[in-house]
mmCIF file of C-alpha atoms in Angstrom:
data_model
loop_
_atom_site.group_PDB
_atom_site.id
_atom_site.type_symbol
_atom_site.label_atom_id
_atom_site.label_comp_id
_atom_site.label_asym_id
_atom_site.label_seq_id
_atom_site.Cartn_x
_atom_site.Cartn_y
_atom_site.Cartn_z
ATOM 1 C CA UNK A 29 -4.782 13.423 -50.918
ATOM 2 C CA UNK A 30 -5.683 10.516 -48.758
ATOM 3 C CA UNK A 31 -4.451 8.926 -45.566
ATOM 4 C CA UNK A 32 -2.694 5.420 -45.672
ATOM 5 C CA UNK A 33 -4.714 2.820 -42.829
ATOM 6 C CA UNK A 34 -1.681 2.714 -41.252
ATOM 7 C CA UNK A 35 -1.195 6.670 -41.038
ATOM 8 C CA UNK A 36 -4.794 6.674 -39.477
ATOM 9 C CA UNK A 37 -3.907 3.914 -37.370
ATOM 10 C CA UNK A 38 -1.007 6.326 -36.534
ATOM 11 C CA UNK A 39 -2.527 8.871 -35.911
ATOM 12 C CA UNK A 40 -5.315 7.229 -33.517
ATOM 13 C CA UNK A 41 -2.535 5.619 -31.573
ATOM 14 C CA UNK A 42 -2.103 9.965 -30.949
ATOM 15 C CA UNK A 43 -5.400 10.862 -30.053
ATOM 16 C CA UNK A 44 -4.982 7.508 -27.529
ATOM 17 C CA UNK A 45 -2.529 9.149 -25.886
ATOM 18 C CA UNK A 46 -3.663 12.454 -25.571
ATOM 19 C CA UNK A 47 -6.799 11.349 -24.431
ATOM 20 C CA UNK A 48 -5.544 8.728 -22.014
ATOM 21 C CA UNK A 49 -3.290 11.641 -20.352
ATOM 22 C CA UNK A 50 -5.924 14.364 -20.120
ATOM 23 C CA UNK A 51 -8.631 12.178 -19.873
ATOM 24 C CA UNK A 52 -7.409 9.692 -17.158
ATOM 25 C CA UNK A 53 -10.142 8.306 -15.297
ATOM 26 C CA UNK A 54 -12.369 8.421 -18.538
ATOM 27 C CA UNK A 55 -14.883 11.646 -16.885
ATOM 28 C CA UNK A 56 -15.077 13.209 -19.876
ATOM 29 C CA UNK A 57 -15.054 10.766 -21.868
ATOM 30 C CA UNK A 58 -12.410 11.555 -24.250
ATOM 31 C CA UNK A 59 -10.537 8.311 -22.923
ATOM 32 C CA UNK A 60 -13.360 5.630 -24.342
ATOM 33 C CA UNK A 61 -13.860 7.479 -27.425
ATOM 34 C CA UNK A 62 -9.855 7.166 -27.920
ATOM 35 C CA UNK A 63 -10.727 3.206 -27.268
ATOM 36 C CA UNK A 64 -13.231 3.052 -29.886
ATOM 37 C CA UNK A 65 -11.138 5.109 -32.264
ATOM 38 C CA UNK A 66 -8.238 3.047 -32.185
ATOM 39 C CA UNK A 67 -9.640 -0.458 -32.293
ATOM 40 C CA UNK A 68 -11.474 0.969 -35.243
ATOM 41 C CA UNK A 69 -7.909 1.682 -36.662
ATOM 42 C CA UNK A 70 -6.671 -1.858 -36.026
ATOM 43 C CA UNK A 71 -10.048 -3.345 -37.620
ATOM 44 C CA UNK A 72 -9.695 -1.431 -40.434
ATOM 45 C CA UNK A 73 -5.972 -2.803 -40.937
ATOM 46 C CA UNK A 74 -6.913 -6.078 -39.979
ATOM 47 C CA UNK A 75 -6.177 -8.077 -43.376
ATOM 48 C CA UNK A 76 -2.383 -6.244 -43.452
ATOM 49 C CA UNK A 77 -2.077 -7.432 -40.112
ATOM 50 C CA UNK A 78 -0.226 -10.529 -38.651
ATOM 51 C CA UNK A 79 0.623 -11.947 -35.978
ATOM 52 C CA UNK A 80 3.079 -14.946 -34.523
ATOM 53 C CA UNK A 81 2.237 -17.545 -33.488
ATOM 54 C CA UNK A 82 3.893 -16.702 -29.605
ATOM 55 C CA UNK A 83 1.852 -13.713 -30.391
ATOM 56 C CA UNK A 84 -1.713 -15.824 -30.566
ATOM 57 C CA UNK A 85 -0.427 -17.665 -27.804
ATOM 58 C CA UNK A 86 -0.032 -15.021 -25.404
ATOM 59 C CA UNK A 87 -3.502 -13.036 -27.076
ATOM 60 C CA UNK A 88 -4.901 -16.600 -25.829
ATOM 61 C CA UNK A 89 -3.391 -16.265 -21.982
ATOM 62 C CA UNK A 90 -4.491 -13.191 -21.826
ATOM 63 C CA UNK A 91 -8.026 -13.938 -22.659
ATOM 64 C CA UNK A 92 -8.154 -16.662 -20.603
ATOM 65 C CA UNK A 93 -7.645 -14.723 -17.516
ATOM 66 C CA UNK A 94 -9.928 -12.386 -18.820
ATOM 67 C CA UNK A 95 -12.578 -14.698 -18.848
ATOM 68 C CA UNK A 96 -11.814 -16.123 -15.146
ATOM 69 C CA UNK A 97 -11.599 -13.209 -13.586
ATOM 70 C CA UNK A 98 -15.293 -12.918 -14.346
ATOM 71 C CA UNK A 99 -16.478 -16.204 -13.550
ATOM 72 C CA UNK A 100 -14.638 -15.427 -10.374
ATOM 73 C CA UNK A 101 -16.266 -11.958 -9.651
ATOM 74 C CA UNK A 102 -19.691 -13.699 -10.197
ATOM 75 C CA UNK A 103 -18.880 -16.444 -7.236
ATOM 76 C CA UNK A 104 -17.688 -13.819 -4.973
ATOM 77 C CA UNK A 105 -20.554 -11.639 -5.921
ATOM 78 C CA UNK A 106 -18.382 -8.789 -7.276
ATOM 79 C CA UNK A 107 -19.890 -6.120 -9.631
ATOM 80 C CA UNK A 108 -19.827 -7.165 -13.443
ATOM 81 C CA UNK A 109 -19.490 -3.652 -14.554
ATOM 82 C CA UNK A 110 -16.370 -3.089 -12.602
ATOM 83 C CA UNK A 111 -14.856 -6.144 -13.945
ATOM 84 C CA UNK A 112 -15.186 -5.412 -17.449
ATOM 85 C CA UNK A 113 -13.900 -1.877 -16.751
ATOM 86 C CA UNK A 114 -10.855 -3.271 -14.701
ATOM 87 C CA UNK A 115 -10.142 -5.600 -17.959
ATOM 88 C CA UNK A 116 -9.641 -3.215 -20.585
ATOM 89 C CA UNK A 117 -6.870 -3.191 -19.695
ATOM 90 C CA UNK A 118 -6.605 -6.952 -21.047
ATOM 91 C CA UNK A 119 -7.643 -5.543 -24.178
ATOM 92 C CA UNK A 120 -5.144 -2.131 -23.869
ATOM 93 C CA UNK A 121 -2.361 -4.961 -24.034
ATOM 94 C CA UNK A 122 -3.344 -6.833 -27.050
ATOM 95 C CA UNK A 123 -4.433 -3.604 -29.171
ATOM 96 C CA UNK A 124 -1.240 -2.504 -28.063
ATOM 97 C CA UNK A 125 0.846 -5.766 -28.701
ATOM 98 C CA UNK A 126 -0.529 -5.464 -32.105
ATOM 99 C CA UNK A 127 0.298 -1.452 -33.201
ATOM 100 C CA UNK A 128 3.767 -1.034 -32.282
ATOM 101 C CA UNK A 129 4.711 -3.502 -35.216
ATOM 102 C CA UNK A 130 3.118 -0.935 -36.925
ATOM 103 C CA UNK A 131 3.828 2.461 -36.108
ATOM 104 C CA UNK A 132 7.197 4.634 -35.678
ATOM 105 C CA UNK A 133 7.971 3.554 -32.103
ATOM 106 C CA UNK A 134 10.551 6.119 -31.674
ATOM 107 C CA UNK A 135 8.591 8.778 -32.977
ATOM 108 C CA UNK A 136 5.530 7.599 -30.824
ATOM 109 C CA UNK A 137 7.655 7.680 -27.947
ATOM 110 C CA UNK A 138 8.682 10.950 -28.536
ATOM 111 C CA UNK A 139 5.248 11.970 -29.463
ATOM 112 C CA UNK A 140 4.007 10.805 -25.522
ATOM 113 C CA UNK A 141 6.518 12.159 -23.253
ATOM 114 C CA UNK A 142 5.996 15.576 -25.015
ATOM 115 C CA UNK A 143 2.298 15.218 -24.326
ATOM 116 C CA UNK A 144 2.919 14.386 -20.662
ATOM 117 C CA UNK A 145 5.749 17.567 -20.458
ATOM 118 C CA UNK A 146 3.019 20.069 -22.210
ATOM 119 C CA UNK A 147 0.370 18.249 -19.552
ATOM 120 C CA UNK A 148 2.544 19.115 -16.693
ATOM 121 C CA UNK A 149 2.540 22.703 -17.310
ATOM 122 C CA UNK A 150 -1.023 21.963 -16.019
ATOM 123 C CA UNK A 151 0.137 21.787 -12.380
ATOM 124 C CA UNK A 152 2.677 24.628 -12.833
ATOM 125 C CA UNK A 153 -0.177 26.638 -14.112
ATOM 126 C CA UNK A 154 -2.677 25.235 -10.835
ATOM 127 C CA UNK A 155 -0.471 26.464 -8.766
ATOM 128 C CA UNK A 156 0.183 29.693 -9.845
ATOM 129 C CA UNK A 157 -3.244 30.717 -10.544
ATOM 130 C CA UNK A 158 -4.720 29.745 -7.391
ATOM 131 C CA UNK A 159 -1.922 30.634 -4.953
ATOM 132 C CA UNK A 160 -0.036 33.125 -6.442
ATOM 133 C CA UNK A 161 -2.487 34.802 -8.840
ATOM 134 C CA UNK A 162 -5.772 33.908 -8.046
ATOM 135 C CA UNK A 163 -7.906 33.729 -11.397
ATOM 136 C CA UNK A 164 -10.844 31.493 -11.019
ATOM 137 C CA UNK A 165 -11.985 31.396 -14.686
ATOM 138 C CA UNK A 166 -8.076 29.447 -15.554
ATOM 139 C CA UNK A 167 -8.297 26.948 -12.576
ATOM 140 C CA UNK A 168 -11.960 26.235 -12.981
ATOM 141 C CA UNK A 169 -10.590 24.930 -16.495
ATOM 142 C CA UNK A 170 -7.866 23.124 -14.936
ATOM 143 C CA UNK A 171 -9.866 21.723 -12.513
ATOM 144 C CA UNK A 172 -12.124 20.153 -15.956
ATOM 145 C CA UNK A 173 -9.035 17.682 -16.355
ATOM 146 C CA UNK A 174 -7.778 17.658 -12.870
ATOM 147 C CA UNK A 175 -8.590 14.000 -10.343
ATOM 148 C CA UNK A 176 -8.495 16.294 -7.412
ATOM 149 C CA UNK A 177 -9.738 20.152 -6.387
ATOM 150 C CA UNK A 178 -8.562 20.984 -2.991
ATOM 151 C CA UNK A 179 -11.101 23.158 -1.406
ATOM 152 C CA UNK A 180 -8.782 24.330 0.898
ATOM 153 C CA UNK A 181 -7.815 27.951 0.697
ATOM 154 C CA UNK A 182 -3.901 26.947 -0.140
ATOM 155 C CA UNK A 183 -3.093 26.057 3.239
ATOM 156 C CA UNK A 184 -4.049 22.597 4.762
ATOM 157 C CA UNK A 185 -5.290 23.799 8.528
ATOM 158 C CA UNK A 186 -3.538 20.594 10.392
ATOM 159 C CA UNK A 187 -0.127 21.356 9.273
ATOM 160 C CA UNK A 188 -0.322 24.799 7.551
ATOM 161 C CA UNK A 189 1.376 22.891 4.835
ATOM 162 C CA UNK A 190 0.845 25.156 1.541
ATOM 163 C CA UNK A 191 -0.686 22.367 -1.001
ATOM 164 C CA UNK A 192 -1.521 22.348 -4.744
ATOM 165 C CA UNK A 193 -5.315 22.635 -5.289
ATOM 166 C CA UNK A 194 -5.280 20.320 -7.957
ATOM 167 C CA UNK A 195 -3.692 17.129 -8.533
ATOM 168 C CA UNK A 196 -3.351 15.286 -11.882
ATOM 169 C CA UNK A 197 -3.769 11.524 -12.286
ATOM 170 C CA UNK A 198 -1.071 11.611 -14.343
ATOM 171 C CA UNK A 199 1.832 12.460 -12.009
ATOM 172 C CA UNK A 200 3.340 9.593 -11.437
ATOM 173 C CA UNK A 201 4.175 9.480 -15.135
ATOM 174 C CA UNK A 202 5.943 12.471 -15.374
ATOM 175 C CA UNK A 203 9.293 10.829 -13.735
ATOM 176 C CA UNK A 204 9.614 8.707 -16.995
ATOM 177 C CA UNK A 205 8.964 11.844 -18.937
ATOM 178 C CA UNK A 206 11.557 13.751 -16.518
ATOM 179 C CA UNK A 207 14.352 10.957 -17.551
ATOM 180 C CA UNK A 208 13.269 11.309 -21.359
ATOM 181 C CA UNK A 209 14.290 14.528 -21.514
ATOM 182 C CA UNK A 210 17.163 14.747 -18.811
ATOM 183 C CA UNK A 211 18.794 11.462 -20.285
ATOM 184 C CA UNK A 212 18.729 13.065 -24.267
ATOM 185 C CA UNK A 213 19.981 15.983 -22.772
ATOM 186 C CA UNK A 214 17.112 18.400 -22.968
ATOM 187 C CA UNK A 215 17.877 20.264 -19.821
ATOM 188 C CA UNK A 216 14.551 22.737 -20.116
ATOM 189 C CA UNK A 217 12.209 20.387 -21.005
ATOM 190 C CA UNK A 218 13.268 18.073 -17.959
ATOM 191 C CA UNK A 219 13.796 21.162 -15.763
ATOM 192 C CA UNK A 220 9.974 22.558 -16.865
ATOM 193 C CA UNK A 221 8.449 18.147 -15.867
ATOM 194 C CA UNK A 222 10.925 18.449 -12.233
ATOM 195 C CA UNK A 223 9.121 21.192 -11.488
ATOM 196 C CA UNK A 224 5.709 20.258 -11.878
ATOM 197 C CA UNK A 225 6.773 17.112 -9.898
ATOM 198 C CA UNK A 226 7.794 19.353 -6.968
ATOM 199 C CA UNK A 227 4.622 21.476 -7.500
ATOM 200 C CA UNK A 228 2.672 18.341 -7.307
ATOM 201 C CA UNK A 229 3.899 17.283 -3.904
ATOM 202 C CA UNK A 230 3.506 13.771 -4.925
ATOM 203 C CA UNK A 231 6.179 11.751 -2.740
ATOM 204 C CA UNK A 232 6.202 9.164 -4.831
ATOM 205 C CA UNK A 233 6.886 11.160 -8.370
ATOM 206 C CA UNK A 234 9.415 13.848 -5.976
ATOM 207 C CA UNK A 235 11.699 10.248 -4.880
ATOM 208 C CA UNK A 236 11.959 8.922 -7.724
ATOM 209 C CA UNK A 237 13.069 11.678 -9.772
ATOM 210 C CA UNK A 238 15.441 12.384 -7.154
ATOM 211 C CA UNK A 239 16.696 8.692 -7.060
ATOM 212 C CA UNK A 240 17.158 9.067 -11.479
ATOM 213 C CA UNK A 241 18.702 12.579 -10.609
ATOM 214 C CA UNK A 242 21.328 11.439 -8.910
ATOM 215 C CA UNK A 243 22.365 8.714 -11.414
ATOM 216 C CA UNK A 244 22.400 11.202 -13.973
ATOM 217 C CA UNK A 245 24.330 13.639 -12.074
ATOM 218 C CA UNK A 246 26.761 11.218 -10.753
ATOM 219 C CA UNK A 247 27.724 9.248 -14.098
ATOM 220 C CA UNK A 248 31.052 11.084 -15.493
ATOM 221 C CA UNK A 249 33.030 9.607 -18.234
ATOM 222 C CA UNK A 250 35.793 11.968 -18.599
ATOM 223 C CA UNK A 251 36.751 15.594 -16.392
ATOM 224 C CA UNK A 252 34.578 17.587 -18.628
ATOM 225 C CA UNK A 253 31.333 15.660 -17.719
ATOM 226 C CA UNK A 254 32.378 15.887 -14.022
ATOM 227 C CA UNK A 255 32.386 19.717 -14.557
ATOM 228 C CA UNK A 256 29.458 19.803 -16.589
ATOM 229 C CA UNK A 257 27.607 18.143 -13.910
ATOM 230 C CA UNK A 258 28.555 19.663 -11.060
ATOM 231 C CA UNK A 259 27.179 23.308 -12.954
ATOM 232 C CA UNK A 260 23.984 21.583 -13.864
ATOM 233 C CA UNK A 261 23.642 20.422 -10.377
ATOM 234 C CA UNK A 262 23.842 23.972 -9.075
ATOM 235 C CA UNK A 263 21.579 25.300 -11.642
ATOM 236 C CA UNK A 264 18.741 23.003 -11.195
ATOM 237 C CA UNK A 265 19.310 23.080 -7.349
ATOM 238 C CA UNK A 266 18.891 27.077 -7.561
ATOM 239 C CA UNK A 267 15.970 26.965 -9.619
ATOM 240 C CA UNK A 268 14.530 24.437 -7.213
ATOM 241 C CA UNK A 269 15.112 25.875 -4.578
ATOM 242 C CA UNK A 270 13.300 28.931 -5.256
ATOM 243 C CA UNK A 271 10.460 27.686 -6.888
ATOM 244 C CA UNK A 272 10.278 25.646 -3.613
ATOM 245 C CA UNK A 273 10.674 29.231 -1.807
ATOM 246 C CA UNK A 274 7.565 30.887 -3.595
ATOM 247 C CA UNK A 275 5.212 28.209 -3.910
ATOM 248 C CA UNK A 276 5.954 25.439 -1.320
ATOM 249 C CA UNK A 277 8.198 26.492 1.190
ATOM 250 C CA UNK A 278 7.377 23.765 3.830
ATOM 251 C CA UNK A 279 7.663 21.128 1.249
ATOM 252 C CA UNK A 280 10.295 19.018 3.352
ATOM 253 C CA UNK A 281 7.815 19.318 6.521
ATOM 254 C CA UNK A 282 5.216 17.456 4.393
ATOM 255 C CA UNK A 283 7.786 14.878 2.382
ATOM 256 C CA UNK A 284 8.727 13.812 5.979
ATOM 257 C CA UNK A 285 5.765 14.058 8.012
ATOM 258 C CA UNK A 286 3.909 10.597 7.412
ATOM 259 C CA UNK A 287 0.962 11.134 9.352
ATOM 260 C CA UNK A 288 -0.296 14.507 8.181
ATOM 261 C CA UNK A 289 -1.492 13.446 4.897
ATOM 262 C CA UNK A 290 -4.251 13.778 2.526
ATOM 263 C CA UNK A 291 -6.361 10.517 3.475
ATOM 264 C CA UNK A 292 -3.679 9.503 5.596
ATOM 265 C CA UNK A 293 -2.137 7.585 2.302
ATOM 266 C CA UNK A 294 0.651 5.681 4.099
ATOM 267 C CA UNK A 295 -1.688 4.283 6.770
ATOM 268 C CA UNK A 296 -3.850 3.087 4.535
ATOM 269 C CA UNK A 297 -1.685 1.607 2.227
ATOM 270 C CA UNK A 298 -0.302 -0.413 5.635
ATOM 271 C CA UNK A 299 -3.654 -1.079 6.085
ATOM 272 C CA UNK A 300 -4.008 -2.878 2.660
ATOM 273 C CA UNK A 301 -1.003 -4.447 2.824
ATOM 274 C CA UNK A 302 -1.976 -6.689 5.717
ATOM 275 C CA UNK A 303 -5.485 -7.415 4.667
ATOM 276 C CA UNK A 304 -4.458 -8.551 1.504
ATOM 277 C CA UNK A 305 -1.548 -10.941 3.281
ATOM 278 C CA UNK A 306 -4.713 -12.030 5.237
ATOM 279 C CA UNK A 307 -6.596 -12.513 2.547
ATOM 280 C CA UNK A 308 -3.822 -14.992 0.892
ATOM 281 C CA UNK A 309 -3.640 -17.109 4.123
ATOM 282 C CA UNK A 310 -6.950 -17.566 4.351
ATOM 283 C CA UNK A 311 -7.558 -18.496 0.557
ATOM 284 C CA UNK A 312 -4.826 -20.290 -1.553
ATOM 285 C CA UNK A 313 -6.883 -20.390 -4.543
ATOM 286 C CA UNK A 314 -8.096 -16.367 -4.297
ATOM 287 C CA UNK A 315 -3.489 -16.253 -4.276
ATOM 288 C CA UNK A 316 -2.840 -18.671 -7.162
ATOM 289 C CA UNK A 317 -6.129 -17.309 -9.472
ATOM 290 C CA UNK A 318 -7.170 -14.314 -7.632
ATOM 291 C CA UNK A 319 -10.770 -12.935 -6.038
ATOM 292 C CA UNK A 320 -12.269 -11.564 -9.651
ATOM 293 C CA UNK A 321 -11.386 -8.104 -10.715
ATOM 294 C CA UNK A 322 -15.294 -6.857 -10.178
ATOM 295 C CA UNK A 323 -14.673 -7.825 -6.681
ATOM 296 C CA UNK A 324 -14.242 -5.137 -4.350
ATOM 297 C CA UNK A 325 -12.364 -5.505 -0.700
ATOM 298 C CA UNK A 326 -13.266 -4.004 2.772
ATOM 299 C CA UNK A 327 -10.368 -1.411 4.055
ATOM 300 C CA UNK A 328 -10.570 -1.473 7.828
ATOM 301 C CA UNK A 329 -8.741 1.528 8.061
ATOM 302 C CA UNK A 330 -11.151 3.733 5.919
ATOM 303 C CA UNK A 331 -14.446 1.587 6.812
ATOM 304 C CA UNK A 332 -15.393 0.782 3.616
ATOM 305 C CA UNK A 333 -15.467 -1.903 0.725
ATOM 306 C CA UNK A 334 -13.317 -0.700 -2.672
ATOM 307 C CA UNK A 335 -12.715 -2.121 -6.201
ATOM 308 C CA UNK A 336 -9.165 -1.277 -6.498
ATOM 309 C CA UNK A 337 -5.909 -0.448 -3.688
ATOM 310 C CA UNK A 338 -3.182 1.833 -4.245
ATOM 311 C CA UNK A 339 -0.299 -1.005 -4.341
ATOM 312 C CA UNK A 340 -0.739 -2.087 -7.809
ATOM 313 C CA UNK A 341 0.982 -5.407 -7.857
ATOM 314 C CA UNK A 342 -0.553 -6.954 -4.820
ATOM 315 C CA UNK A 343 -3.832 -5.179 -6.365
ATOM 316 C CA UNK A 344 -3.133 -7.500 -9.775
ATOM 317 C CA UNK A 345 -2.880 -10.804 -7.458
ATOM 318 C CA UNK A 346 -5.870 -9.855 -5.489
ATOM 319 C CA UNK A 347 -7.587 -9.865 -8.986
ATOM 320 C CA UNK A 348 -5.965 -11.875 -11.705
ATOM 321 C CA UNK A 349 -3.572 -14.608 -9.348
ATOM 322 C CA UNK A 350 0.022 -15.339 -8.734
ATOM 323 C CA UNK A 351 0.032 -17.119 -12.025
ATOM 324 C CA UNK A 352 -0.828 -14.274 -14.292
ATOM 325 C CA UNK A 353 1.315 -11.763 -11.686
ATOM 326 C CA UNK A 354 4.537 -13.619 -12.333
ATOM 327 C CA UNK A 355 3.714 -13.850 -15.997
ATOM 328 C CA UNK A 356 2.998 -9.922 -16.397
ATOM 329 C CA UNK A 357 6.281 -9.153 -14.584
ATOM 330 C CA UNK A 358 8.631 -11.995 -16.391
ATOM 331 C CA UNK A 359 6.989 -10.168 -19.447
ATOM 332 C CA UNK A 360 7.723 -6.367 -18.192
ATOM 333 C CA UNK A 361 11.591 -6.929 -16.719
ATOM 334 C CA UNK A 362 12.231 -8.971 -20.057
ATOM 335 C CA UNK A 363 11.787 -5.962 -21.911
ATOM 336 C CA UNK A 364 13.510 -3.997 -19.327
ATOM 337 C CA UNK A 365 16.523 -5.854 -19.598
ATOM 338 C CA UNK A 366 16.365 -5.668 -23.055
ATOM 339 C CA UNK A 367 16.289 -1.918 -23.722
ATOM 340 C CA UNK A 368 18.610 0.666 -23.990
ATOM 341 C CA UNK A 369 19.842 2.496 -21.055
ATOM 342 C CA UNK A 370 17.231 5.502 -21.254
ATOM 343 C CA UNK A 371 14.277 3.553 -22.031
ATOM 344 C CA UNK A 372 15.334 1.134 -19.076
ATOM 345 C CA UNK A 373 15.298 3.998 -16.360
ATOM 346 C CA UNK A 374 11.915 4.883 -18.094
ATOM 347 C CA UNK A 375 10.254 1.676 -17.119
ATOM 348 C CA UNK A 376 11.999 1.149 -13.757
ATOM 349 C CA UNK A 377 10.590 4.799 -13.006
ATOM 350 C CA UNK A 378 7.195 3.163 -13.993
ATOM 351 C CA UNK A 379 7.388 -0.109 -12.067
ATOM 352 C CA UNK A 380 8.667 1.867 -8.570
ATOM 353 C CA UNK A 381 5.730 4.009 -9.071
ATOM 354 C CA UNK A 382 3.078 1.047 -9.042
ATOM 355 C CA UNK A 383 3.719 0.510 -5.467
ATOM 356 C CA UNK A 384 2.219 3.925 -4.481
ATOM 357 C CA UNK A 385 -0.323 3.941 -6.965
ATOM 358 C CA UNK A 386 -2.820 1.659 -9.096
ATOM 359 C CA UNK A 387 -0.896 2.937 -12.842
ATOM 360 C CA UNK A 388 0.052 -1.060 -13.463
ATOM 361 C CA UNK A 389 -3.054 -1.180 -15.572
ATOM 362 C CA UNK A 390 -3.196 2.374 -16.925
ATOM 363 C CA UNK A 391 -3.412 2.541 -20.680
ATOM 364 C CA UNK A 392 -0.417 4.684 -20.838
ATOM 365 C CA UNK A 393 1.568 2.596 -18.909
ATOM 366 C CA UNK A 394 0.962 -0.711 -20.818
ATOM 367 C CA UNK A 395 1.092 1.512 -24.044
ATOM 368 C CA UNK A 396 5.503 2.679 -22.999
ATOM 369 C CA UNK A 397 6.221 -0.763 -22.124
ATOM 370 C CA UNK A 398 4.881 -2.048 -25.882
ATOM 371 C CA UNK A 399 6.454 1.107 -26.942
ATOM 372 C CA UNK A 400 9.816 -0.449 -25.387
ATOM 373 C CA UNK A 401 9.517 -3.541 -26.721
ATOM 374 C CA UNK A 402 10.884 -2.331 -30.343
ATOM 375 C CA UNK A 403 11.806 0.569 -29.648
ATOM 376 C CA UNK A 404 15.662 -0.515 -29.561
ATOM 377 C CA UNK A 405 17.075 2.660 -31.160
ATOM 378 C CA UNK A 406 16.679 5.345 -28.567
ATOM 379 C CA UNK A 407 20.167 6.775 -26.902
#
C-alpha cells in the first residue's frame, strides 16, 4: 500500500504542527526539520498544484517585502541572519496559502487544537511535579520543551507569589484552543486548556479566556440554555477555584499587581511603545517601509539592543512598514469577518494576544488563519 502526495503532504502539514507547538523557538530543532519536510511535500505536488492568479499576485507582494526588508537591514546595518529567520515567516504564509486548498481543513483544524489541549497538560503536569510532587526526572523533561525554567524554589521572594517553574511558548494559543472546545461543547477538554491557562499565570492567555467565557456563558437562546449555563458556570467556577486554592492561591495578587513581574513585562512594553512612536517621528520612511527585519532596536528600559518587541503589530511596522501592516490586517479581519462564529472568536483570541506577545509571525498562528480561510463548515 502506498501513500497518495497529497496524503504525505497531509500528513507533513501534522508533523508541522506538532513540531511548531513543541518545538517553538526551533531549540531542538524539530521546528526546521518540520520546514524542510513540508516544503518537500508541496515540491513533490508541485505539477497538481495551481494557483490564481490573485494568488501569484499576492505570492509576488509578499516577496517583494521580503526582499526590502533585507536591503533595508543591510543600510541600517542589521544582522542578515536574523532577517532571514524573521522572514520565514514570509515563506510560512505562502506554503501555507498553498496547502489548505489541499488538505481537510476541518479535520486539520481539529487535528491542531487537540495538539495544543494534549500540549497543555504540559503546564498542568509542571506544576504539579515541581510544587506539589517534586520529581526532578518528569520536570527536567518538561523543562526539554519548556521557553522558561524558573529557578526559583516555587515562590518568587519579592512578592511570595507561588509561580509555575516553567512556561510554554505556546500559551497564548491555548485561548483559541479553550474556545474550540468550549464553543463545540466539549466541556472537559476546554475545562482541562482553562486550567493550564490559570496554571500558566499568563495575564494575557487568563483575560482573554475570561473575556470568551463570559460570551459563552452569557448567550441563552431559550430558558433551558439559561439554566444550563448558570450550572456550568458554577461547575467550572468550583473547579477553578480550587485548583487556584492548591496551586496558586495568590493568583489575583499577581494578575493585579503590575509592577511585581517577571522582567517587569508591562514597563517594558511602555517602554517600547514610546520608542517605537519615536522612532516613527523621527523617520517617515522607517513608518511607511519599515527599519529591516535583521535590524535590532535599543530598549532604554532594559539597556540593551533586541531583534524583536513583545507588541507584535507595532513590531511588524518597525520591520516590514505601514504598507505591508495594513495589508496583513485587511487580509486577517477579511477572513475574520468571513468565518463562522467559532472560528471568528478563534482568531480574535489570536489577534488580542499579539499585543502582549510577538505570535503575529508564529507558524501556528499564520497556519489557523489559512486554516480559516476555507474552513467555512465548522459550527
Amino acid at each position: 500500500m502506498t501513500l497518495s502526495n497529497f496524503k504525505i503532504l497531509e500528513l507533513s502539514t501534522c508533523f508541522f504542527i506538532i513540531s511548531n507547538i513543541l518545538d517553538y523557538s526551533g531549540f531542538i530543532g524539530l521546528k526546521y526539520v518540520s520546514f524542510i519536510v513540508l516544503i518537500s511535500s508541496v515540491l513533490l505536488n508541485f505539477r497538481q498544484i495551481k494557483s490564481s492568479r490573485n494568488q501569484i499576485l499576492f505570492f509576488g507582494f509578499l516577496m517583494f517585502f521580503f526582499c526590502l526588508s533585507l536591503i533595508t537591514t543591510i543600510i541600517n546595518d542589521g544582522s542578515i541572519q536574523f532577517a532571514l529567520q524573521y522572514n520565514l515567516a514570509i515563506i510560512t504564509l505562502i506554503i501555507c496559502s498553498v496547502i489548505v486548498d489541499y488538505v481537510d481543513s476541518n479535520k486539520m483544524l481539529n487535528f491542531l487544537m487537540n495538539v495544543l489541549l494534549y500540549s497543555s497538560t504540559l503546564i498542568i503536569f509542571g506544576n504539579v511535579f515541581s510544587n506539589i510532587y517534586p520529581v526532578k526526572l518528569i520536570t527536567n523533561m518538561l523543562v526539554f520543551f519548556s521557553s522558561n525554567y524558573d529557578t526559583y524554589e516555587g515562590i518568587r521572594s519579592s512578592s511570595m507569589i507561588i509561580v509555575p517553574k516553567i512556561y510554554f511558548q505556546f500559551t497564548l494559543f491555548l485561548p483559541a484552543a479553550y474556545i474550540y472546545f468550549l464553543f463545540k461543547k466539549n466541556y472537559v477538554k476546554s475545562l482541562i486548556i482553562l486550567i493550564s491557562i490559570v496554571l500558566s499565570l499568563s495575564r494575557g492567555a487568563i483575560f482573554i479566556a475570561l473575556i470568551f467565557s463570559l460570551l459563552f456563558f452569557l448567550r441563552n437562546k431559550n430558558f433551558k440554555d439559561l439554566i444550563k449555563n448558570i450550572f456550568l458556570t458554577i461547575l467550572f467556577a468550583c473547579i477553578m477555584l480550587y485548583v487556584i486554592n492548591i496551586f496558586v492561591p495568590n493568583i489575583f495578587i499577581h494578575f493585579l499587581n503590575l509592577q511585581n513581574i517577571s522582567e517587569f513585562t508591562v514597563s517594558t512594553r511602555l517602554d517600547q511603545i514610546k520608542i517605537i512612536i519615536d522612532l516613527f517621528r523621527d523617520n517617515i520612511f522607517i513608518f511607511f517601509f519599515g527599519m529591516g527585519s535583521g535590524t535590532p532596536i535599543f530598549l532604554d528600559f532594559i539597556a540593551e539592543s533586541v531583534y524583536a518587541i513583545e507588541i507584535a503589530p507595532l513590531d511588524i511596522i518597525r520591520k516590514y512598514g505601514f504598507i505591508f501592516f495594513t495589508f496583513i490586517f485587511v487580509l486577517m479581519f477579511r477572513i475574520i469577518k468571513n468565518s463562522s462564529i467559532i472560528n471568528t472568536y478563534i482568531l480574535l483570541s489570536l489577534v488580542f494576544a499579539t499585543f502582549t506577545n510577538p505570535i503575529l509571525t508564529a507558524p501556528i498562528f499564520i497556519l489557523i488563519f489559512s486554516l480559516c480561510i476555507t474552513n467555512k463548515n465548522l459550527k
